[in-house]
PDB file of C-alpha atoms in Angstrom:
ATOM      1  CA  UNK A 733      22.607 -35.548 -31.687  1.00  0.00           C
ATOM      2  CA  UNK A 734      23.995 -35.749 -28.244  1.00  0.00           C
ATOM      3  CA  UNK A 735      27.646 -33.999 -29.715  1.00  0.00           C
ATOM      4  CA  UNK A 736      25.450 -30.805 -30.805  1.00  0.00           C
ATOM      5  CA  UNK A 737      22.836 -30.749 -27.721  1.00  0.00           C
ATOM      6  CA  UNK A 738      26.219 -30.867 -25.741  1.00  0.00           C
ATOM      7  CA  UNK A 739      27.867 -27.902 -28.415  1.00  0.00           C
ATOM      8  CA  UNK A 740      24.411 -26.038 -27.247  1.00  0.00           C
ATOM      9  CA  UNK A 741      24.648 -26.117 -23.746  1.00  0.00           C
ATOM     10  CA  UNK A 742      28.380 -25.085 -23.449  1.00  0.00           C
ATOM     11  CA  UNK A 743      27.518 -21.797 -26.090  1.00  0.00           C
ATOM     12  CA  UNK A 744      24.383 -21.396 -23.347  1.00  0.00           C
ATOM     13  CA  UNK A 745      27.170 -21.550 -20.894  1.00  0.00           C
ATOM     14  CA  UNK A 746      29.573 -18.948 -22.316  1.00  0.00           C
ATOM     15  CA  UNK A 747      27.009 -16.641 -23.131  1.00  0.00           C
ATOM     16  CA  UNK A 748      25.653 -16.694 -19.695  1.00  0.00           C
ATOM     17  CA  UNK A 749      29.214 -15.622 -18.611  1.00  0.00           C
ATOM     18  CA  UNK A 750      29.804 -13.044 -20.883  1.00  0.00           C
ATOM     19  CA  UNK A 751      26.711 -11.471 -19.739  1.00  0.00           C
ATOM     20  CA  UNK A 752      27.383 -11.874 -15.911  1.00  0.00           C
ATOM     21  CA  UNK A 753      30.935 -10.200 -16.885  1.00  0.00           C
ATOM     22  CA  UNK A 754      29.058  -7.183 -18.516  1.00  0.00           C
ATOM     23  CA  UNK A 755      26.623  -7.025 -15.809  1.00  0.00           C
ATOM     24  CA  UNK A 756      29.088  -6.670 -13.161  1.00  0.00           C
ATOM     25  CA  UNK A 757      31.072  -3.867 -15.108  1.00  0.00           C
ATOM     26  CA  UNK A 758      27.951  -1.770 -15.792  1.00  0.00           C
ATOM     27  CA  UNK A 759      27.204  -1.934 -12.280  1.00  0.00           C
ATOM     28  CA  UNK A 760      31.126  -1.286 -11.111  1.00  0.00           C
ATOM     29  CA  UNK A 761      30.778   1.629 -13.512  1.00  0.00           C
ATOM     30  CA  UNK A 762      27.416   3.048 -12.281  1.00  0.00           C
ATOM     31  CA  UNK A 763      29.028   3.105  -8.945  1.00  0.00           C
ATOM     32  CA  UNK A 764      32.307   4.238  -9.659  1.00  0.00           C
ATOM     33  CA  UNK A 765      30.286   7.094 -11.617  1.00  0.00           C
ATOM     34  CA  UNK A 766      28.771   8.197  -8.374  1.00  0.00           C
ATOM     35  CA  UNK A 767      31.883   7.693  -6.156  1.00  0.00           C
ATOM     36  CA  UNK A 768      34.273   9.585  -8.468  1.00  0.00           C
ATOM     37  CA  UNK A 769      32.163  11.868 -10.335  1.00  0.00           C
ATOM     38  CA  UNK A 770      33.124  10.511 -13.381  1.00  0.00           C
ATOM     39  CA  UNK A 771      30.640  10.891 -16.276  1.00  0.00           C
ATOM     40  CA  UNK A 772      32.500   9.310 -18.466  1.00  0.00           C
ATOM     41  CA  UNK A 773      31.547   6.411 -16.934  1.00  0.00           C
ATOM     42  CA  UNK A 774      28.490   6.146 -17.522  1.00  0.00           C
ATOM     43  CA  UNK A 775      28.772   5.777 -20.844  1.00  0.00           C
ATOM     44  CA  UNK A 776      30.583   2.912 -20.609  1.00  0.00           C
ATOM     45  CA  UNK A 777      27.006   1.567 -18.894  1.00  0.00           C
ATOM     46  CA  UNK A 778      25.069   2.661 -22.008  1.00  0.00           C
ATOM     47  CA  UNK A 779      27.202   0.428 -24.249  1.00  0.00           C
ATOM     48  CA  UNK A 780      27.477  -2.483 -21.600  1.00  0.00           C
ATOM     49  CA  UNK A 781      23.205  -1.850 -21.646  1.00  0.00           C
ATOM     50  CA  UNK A 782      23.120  -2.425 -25.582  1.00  0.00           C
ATOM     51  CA  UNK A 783      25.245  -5.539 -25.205  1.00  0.00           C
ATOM     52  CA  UNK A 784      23.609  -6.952 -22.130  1.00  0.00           C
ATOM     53  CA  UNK A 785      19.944  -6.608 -24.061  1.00  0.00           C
ATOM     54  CA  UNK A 786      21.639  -8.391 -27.209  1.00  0.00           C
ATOM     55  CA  UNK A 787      22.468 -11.127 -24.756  1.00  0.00           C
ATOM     56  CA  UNK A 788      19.244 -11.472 -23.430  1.00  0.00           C
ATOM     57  CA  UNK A 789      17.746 -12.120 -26.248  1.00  0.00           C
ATOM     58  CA  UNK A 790      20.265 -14.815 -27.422  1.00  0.00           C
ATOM     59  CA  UNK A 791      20.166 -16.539 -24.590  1.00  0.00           C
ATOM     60  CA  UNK A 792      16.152 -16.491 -24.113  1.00  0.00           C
ATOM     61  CA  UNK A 793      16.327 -18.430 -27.959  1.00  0.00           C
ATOM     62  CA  UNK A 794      18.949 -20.510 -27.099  1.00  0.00           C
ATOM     63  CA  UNK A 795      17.456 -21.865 -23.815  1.00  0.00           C
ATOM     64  CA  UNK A 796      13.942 -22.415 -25.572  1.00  0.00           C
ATOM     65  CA  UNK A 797      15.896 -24.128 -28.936  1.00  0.00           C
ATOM     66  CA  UNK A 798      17.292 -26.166 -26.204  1.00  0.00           C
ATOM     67  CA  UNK A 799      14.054 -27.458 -24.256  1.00  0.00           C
ATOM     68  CA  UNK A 800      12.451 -27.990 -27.475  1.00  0.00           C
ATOM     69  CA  UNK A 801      14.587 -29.845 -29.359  1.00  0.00           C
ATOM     70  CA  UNK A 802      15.727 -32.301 -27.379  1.00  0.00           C
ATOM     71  CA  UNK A 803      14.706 -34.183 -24.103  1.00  0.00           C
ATOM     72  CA  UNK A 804      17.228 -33.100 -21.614  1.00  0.00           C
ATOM     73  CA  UNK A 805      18.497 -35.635 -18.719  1.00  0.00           C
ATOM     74  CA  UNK A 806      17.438 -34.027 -15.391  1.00  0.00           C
ATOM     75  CA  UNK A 807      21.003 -32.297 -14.671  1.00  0.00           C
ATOM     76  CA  UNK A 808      21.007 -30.377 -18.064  1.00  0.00           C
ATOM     77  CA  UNK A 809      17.279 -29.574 -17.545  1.00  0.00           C
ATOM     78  CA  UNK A 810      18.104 -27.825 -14.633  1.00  0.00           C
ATOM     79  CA  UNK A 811      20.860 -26.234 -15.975  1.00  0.00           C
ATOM     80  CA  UNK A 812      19.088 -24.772 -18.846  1.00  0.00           C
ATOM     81  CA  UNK A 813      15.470 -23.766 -16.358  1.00  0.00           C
ATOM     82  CA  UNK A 814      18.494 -22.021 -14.123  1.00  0.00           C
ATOM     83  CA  UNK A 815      19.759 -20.553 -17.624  1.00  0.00           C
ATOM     84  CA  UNK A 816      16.313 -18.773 -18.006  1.00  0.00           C
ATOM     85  CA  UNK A 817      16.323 -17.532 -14.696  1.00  0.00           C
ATOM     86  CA  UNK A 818      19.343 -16.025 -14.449  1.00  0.00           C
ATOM     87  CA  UNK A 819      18.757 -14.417 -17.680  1.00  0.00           C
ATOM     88  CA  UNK A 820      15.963 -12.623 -16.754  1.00  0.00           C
ATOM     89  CA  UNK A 821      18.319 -11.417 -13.323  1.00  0.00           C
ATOM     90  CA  UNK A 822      21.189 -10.130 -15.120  1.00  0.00           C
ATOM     91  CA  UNK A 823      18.964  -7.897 -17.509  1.00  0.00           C
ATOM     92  CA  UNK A 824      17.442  -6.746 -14.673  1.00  0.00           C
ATOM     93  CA  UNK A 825      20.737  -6.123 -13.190  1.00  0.00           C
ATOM     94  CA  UNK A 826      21.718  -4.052 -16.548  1.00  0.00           C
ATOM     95  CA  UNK A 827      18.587  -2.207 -15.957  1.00  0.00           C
ATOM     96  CA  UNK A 828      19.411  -1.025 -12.615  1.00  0.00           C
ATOM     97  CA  UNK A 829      22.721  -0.048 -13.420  1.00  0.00           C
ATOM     98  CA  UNK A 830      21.392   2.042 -16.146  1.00  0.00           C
ATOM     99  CA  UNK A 831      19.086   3.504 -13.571  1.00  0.00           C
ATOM    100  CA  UNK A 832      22.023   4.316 -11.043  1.00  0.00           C
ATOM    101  CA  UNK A 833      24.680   5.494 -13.982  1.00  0.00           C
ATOM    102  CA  UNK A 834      21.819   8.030 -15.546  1.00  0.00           C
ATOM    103  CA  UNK A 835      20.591   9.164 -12.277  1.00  0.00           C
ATOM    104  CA  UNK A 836      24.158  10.161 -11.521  1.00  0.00           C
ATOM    105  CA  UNK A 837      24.472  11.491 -14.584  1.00  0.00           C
ATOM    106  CA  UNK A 838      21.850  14.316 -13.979  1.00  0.00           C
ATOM    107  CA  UNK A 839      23.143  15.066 -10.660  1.00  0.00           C
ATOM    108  CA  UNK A 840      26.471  15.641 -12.084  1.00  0.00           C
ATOM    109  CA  UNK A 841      24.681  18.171 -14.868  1.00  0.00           C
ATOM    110  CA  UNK A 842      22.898  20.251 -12.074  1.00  0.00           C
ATOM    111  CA  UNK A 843      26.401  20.371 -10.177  1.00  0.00           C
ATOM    112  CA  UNK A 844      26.742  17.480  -7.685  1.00  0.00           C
ATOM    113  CA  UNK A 845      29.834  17.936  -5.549  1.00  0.00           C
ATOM    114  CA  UNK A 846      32.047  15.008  -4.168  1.00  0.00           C
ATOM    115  CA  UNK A 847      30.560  14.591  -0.421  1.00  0.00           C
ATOM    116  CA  UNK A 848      29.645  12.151   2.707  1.00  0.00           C
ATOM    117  CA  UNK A 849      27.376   9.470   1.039  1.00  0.00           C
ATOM    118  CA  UNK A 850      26.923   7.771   4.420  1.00  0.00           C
ATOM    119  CA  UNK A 851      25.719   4.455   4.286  1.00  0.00           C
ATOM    120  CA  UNK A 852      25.445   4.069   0.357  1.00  0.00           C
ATOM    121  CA  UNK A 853      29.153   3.798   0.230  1.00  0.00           C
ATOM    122  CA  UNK A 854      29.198   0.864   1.770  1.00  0.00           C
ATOM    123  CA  UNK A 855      25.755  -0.856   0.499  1.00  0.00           C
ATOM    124  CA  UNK A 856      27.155  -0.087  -2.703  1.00  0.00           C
ATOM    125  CA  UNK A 857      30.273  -2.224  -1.943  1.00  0.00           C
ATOM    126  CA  UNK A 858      27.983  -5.284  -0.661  1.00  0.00           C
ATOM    127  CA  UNK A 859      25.566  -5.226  -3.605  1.00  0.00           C
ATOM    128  CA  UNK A 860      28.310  -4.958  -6.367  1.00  0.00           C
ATOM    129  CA  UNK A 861      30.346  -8.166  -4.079  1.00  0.00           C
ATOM    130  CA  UNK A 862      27.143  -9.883  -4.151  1.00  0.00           C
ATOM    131  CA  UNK A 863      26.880  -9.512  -8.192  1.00  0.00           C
ATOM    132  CA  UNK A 864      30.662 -10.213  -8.149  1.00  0.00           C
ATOM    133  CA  UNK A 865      30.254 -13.614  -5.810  1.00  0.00           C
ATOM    134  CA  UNK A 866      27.033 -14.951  -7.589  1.00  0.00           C
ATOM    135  CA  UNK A 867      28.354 -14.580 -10.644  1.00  0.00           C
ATOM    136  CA  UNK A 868      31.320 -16.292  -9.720  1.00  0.00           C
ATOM    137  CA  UNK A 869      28.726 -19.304  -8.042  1.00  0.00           C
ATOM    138  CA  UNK A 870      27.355 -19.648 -11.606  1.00  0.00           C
ATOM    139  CA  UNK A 871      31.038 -19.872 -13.375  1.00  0.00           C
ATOM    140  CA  UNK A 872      32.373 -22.567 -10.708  1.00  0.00           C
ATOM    141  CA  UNK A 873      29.328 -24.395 -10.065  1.00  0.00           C
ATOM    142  CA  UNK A 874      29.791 -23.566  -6.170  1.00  0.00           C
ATOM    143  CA  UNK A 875      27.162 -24.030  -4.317  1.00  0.00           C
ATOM    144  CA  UNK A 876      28.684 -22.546  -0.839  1.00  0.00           C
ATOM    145  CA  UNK A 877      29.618 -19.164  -2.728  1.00  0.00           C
ATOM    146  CA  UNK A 878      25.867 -18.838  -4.170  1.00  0.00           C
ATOM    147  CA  UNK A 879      24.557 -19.579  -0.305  1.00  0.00           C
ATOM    148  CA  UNK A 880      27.222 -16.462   0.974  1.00  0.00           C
ATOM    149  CA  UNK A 881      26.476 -14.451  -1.853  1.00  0.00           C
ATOM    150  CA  UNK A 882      22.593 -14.315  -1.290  1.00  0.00           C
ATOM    151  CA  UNK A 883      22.674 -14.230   2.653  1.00  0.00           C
ATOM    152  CA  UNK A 884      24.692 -10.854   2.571  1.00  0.00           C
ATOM    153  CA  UNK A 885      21.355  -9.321   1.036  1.00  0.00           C
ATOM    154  CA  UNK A 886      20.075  -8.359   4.410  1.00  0.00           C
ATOM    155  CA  UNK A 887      23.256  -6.442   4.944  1.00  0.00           C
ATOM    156  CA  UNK A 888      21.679  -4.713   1.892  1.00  0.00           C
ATOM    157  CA  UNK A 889      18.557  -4.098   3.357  1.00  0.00           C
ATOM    158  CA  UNK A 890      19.723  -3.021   6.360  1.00  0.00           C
ATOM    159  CA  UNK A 891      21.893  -0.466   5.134  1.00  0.00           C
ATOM    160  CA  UNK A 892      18.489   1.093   2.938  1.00  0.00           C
ATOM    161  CA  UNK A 893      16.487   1.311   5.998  1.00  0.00           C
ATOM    162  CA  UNK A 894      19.958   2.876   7.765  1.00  0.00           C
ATOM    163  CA  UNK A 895      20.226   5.484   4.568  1.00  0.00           C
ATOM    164  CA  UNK A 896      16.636   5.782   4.915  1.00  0.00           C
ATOM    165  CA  UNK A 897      16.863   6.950   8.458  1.00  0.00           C
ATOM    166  CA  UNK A 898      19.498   9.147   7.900  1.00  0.00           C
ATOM    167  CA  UNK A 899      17.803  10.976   4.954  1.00  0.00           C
ATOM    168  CA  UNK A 900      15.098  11.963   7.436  1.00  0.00           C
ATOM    169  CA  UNK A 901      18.031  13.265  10.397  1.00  0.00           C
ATOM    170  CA  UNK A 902      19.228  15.470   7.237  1.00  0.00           C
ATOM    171  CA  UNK A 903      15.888  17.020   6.371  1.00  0.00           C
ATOM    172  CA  UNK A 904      15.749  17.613  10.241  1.00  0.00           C
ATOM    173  CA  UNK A 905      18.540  19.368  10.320  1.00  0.00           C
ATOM    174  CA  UNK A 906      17.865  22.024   7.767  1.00  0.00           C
ATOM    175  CA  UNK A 907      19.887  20.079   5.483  1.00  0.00           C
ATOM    176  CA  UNK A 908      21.638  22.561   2.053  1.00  0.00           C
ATOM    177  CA  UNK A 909      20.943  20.930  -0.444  1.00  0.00           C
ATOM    178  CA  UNK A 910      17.186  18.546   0.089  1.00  0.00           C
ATOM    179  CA  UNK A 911      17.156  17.709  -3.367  1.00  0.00           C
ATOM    180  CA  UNK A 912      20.730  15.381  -3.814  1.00  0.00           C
ATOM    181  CA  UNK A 913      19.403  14.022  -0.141  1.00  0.00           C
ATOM    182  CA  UNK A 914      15.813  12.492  -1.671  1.00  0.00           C
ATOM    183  CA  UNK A 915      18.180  11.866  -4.818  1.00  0.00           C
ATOM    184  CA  UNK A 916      20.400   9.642  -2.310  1.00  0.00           C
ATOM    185  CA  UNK A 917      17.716   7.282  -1.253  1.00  0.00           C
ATOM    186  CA  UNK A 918      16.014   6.903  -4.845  1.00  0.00           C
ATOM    187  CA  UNK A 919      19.600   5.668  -5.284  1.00  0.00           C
ATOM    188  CA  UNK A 920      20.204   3.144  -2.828  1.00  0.00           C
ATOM    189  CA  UNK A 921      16.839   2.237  -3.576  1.00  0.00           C
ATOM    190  CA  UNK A 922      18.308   0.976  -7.156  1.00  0.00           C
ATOM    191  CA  UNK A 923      21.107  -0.619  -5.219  1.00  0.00           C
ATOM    192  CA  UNK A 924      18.787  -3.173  -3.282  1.00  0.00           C
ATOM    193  CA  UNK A 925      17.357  -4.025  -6.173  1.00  0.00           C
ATOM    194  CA  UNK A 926      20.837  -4.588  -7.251  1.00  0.00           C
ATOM    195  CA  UNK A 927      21.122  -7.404  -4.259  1.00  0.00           C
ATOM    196  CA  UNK A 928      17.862  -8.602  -4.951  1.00  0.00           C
ATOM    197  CA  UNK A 929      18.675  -9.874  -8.488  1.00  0.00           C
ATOM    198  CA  UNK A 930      22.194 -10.793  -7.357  1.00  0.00           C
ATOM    199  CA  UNK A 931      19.998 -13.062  -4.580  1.00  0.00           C
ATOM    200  CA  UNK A 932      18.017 -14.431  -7.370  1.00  0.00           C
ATOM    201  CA  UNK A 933      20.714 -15.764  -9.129  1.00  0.00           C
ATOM    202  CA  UNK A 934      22.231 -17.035  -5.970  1.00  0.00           C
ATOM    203  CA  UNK A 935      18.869 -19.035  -6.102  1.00  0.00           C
ATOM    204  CA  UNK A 936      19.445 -20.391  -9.458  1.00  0.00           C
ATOM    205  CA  UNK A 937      22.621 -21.229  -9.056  1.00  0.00           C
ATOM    206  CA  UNK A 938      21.776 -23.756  -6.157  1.00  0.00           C
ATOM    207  CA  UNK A 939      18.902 -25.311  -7.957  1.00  0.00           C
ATOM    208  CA  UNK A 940      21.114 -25.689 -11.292  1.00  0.00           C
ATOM    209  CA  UNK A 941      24.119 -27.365  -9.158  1.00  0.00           C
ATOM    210  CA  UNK A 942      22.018 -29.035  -6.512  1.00  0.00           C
ATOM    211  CA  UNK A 943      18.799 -29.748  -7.878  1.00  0.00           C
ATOM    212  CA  UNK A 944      16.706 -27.961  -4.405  1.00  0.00           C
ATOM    213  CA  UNK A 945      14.538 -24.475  -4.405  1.00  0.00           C
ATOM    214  CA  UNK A 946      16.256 -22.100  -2.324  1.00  0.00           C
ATOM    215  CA  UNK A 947      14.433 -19.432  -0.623  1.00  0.00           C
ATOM    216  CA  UNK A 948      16.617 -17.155   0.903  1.00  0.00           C
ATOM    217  CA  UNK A 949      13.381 -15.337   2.173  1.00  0.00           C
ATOM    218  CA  UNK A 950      11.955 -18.074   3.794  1.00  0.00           C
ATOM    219  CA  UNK A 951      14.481 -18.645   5.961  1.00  0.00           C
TER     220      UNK A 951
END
């Protein structure tokens, strides 16, 4: 019985992977999208969406199989309640990415040009290193990685208020084109929801390999 709870867990394991790998493509694609103008891009985020969903569901049956069947020693337990949270995160991550690639999408259609995106350049690179990092956390079992990937989300939130702030100077200033500047900070808004899952994970990576509740908003 324990050979086949222990076949369970690692298949929990991979899948958990495979979905953190698709995650962090759709949302490398959704940004990429924006950065390059490249709509072909976002259908690779549609597909990634489709696969990421199929995931979730898997995983949600395999985690529940798991607490169900069998009483699991306090490690695994914590691996598999981390399982569930993180599974819940990287959808959410899909869904955001889908959010971003789409939204780009229709400001391509209506003729975006390539321009200054300010501050979303670079809060884009911090939320997609913070997928990237606690992804990685999850994979190693590092516990130092998930506590540096989840810190850098108030670089994150910092940079919205900072794109915020400079949406508002644009308006001021008469700015040509109003609409792709409100358009701008619905988008960044997307990306700090980006970090927030990524900090989530972060989260349930540290209770999985350490057995404490982070709160990296408590602190």
């Amino acid at each position: 019985m324990r050979d086949k709870f222990e076949e369970q867990l690692e298949e929990l394991n991979r899948d958990l992977t495979k979905m953190g790998d698709l995650c962090i493509e759709s949302v490398e694609h959704s940004i990429k999208a924006l950065l390059l103008q490249d709509k072909s891009l976002v259908e690779d985020v549609d597909s990634a969406e489709e696969a990421i969903d199929a995931l979730c569901s898997r995983i949600e049956s395999e985690t529940l199989s798991l607490m169900m069947s069998q009483q699991p020693v306090a490690s695994d337990f914590r691996f598999i309640s981390s399982a569930m949270r993180m599974n819940t995160d990287l959808e959410r991550l899909g869904d955001q990415a889908y959010n971003i690639g789409h939204f780009v999408k229709q400001l391509l259609d209506i003729g975006y040009e390539k321009r200054d995106l300010g501050s979303i350049d670079e809060m884009a690179k911090i939320a997609l290193e913070m997928v990237r990092e606690s992804v990685s956390a999850f994979r190693e079992g590092n516990a130092q990685m998930a506590l540096d990937a989840g810190h850098k989300d108030d670089q994150v939130d910092a940079l919205y208020m900072k794109v915020r702030q400079e949406a508002i100077q644009n308006i001021r200033d008469n700015a040509p084109d109003p609409e792709f500047v409100v358009d701008s900070v619905i988008i960044a808004k997307y990306l700090e929801r980006v970090a927030d899952h990524a900090q989530n994970i972060s989260e349930a990576v540290l209770y999985s390999v350490e057995g404490t509740e982070h709160r990296f908003n408590e602190e």
